[in-house]
Coordinates of C-alpha atoms in Angstrom, one line a residue:
M1 CA 24.1 32.0 45.1
A2 CA 23.3 29.7 42.1
L3 CA 25.8 29.2 39.4
I4 CA 24.6 30.0 35.9
G5 CA 24.7 28.1 32.6
D6 CA 25.8 28.5 28.8
R7 CA 22.0 29.7 28.2
E8 CA 22.3 32.6 30.4
R9 CA 25.9 33.5 29.3
E10 CA 24.7 33.3 25.6
R11 CA 21.5 35.4 26.4
A12 CA 23.7 38.1 28.2
A13 CA 26.3 38.1 25.1
N14 CA 23.2 38.7 22.8
Q15 CA 21.8 41.6 25.0
L16 CA 25.4 43.3 25.0
T17 CA 25.6 42.8 21.2
E18 CA 22.2 44.5 20.9
H19 CA 23.2 47.5 23.2
Y20 CA 26.2 47.8 20.8
L21 CA 23.9 47.8 17.8
Q22 CA 21.7 50.6 19.6
G23 CA 24.9 52.6 19.8
R24 CA 25.4 52.6 23.3
L25 CA 28.6 50.7 23.4
S26 CA 31.8 51.2 21.4
L27 CA 33.5 48.1 20.2
E28 CA 36.3 48.3 22.8
E29 CA 33.4 48.4 25.5
L30 CA 31.6 45.7 24.0
T31 CA 34.6 43.2 23.6
E32 CA 35.4 43.7 27.6
R33 CA 31.9 43.2 28.4
L34 CA 31.5 40.2 26.5
E35 CA 34.6 38.8 28.1
V36 CA 33.1 39.6 31.7
A37 CA 29.8 38.0 30.7
L38 CA 31.1 35.1 28.7
T39 CA 33.4 33.9 31.8
A40 CA 30.9 34.7 34.5
R41 CA 29.6 32.0 36.8
R42 CA 27.3 33.6 38.7
H43 CA 24.3 36.4 38.3
S44 CA 26.2 39.2 40.1
E45 CA 29.2 38.9 37.5
V46 CA 26.7 39.2 34.6
R47 CA 25.3 42.2 36.0
R48 CA 28.6 43.9 36.2
A49 CA 28.8 43.6 32.5
F50 CA 25.7 45.5 32.1
A51 CA 26.8 48.3 34.7
E52 CA 25.3 51.7 33.5
L53 CA 23.6 50.3 30.6
P54 CA 19.4 50.7 30.5
S55 CA 17.8 47.6 31.4
A56 CA 15.5 45.6 29.1
W57 CA 12.5 46.8 30.7
R58 CA 13.3 50.4 30.1
E59 CA 13.6 49.5 26.3
Q60 CA 10.1 47.8 26.4
V61 CA 8.6 50.7 27.8
K62 CA 10.1 53.0 25.6
G63 CA 9.1 51.0 22.8
A64 CA 5.6 50.8 24.1
R65 CA 5.6 54.5 24.6
S66 CA 6.5 55.3 20.9
S67 CA 3.5 52.9 19.9
V68 CA 1.1 54.8 22.1
D69 CA 2.4 58.1 20.7
A70 CA 2.0 56.7 17.0
M71 CA -1.5 55.5 17.9
W72 CA -2.3 58.9 19.2
Q73 CA -1.1 60.7 16.1
G74 CA -3.3 58.4 14.2
V75 CA -6.4 59.1 16.3
C76 CA -5.7 63.2 15.9
H77 CA -5.1 62.6 12.2
V78 CA -8.4 60.7 11.9
A79 CA -10.3 63.6 14.0
L80 CA -8.9 66.1 11.6
V81 CA -9.9 64.4 8.7
M82 CA -13.2 64.1 10.0
A83 CA -13.5 67.5 10.9
V84 CA -12.4 69.0 7.8
W85 CA -14.9 66.8 5.7
L86 CA -17.8 67.6 8.0
L87 CA -17.0 71.4 7.5
W88 CA -16.6 70.7 3.7
A89 CA -20.1 69.0 3.6
A90 CA -21.7 72.1 5.5
V91 CA -20.0 74.6 3.0
S92 CA -21.2 72.3 -0.1
F93 CA -25.0 72.3 1.1
A94 CA -24.8 76.2 2.0
L95 CA -23.2 76.6 -1.6
L96 CA -26.0 74.4 -3.0
V97 CA -28.6 76.3 -1.1
G98 CA -27.3 79.6 -2.4
F99 CA -27.1 78.2 -5.9
V100 CA -30.5 77.0 -5.9
I101 CA -32.0 80.2 -4.5
S102 CA -30.0 82.3 -6.9
V103 CA -31.5 80.4 -9.8
L104 CA -34.9 80.7 -8.4
V105 CA -34.6 84.4 -7.9
Q106 CA -32.4 85.5 -11.0
G107 CA -32.6 82.5 -13.4
L108 CA -29.7 80.5 -14.7
S109 CA -26.9 83.0 -15.8
L110 CA -23.3 82.3 -16.7
T111 CA -22.2 83.9 -13.6
N112 CA -24.4 81.3 -11.6
G113 CA -23.2 78.6 -13.7
I114 CA -19.6 79.4 -13.1
L115 CA -19.3 80.8 -9.9
F116 CA -21.0 78.1 -7.7
P117 CA -19.2 75.2 -9.1
A118 CA -15.9 76.9 -9.1
L119 CA -16.5 77.8 -5.4
W120 CA -17.2 74.2 -4.7
L121 CA -14.3 73.0 -6.4
A122 CA -12.0 75.3 -4.6
C123 CA -13.3 74.4 -1.3
T124 CA -13.0 70.6 -2.3
G125 CA -9.2 71.3 -3.3
V126 CA -8.5 72.9 0.1
A127 CA -10.2 70.2 2.1
R128 CA -8.4 67.6 0.1
H129 CA -5.1 69.4 0.6
A130 CA -5.8 69.7 4.3
T131 CA -6.4 65.9 4.8
R132 CA -3.5 64.6 3.1
R133 CA -0.9 63.1 5.4
A134 CA 2.6 64.4 4.9
H135 CA 5.2 61.5 4.1

């Protein structure tokens, strides 16, 4: 089995420190494992310093999974926004048609002049509120 150099021992020490910063090791465990890693002469000795810790590829997969989850949440948010605003457009069009028909049949009145714009503003407010992203 080949001997390892300072670079490998330093890399192992950095990875152990990262595990400590992630809360997987206590200070005492870190000290013990660093001693093993920094005095190691072979890969098998370095591997002992990482016993019962998640390997680096698991962390990368975990990070990739959280990126995919964040991307999926973004896609769902965009779909929700599009659906709400398409519904708003359909309701706005129906309100406009109803307003025009009401004016043609009954003439312009105070009720028509206030009711339809108020309904449209209410629908717009609901749509705007529904599509705001919670921070």
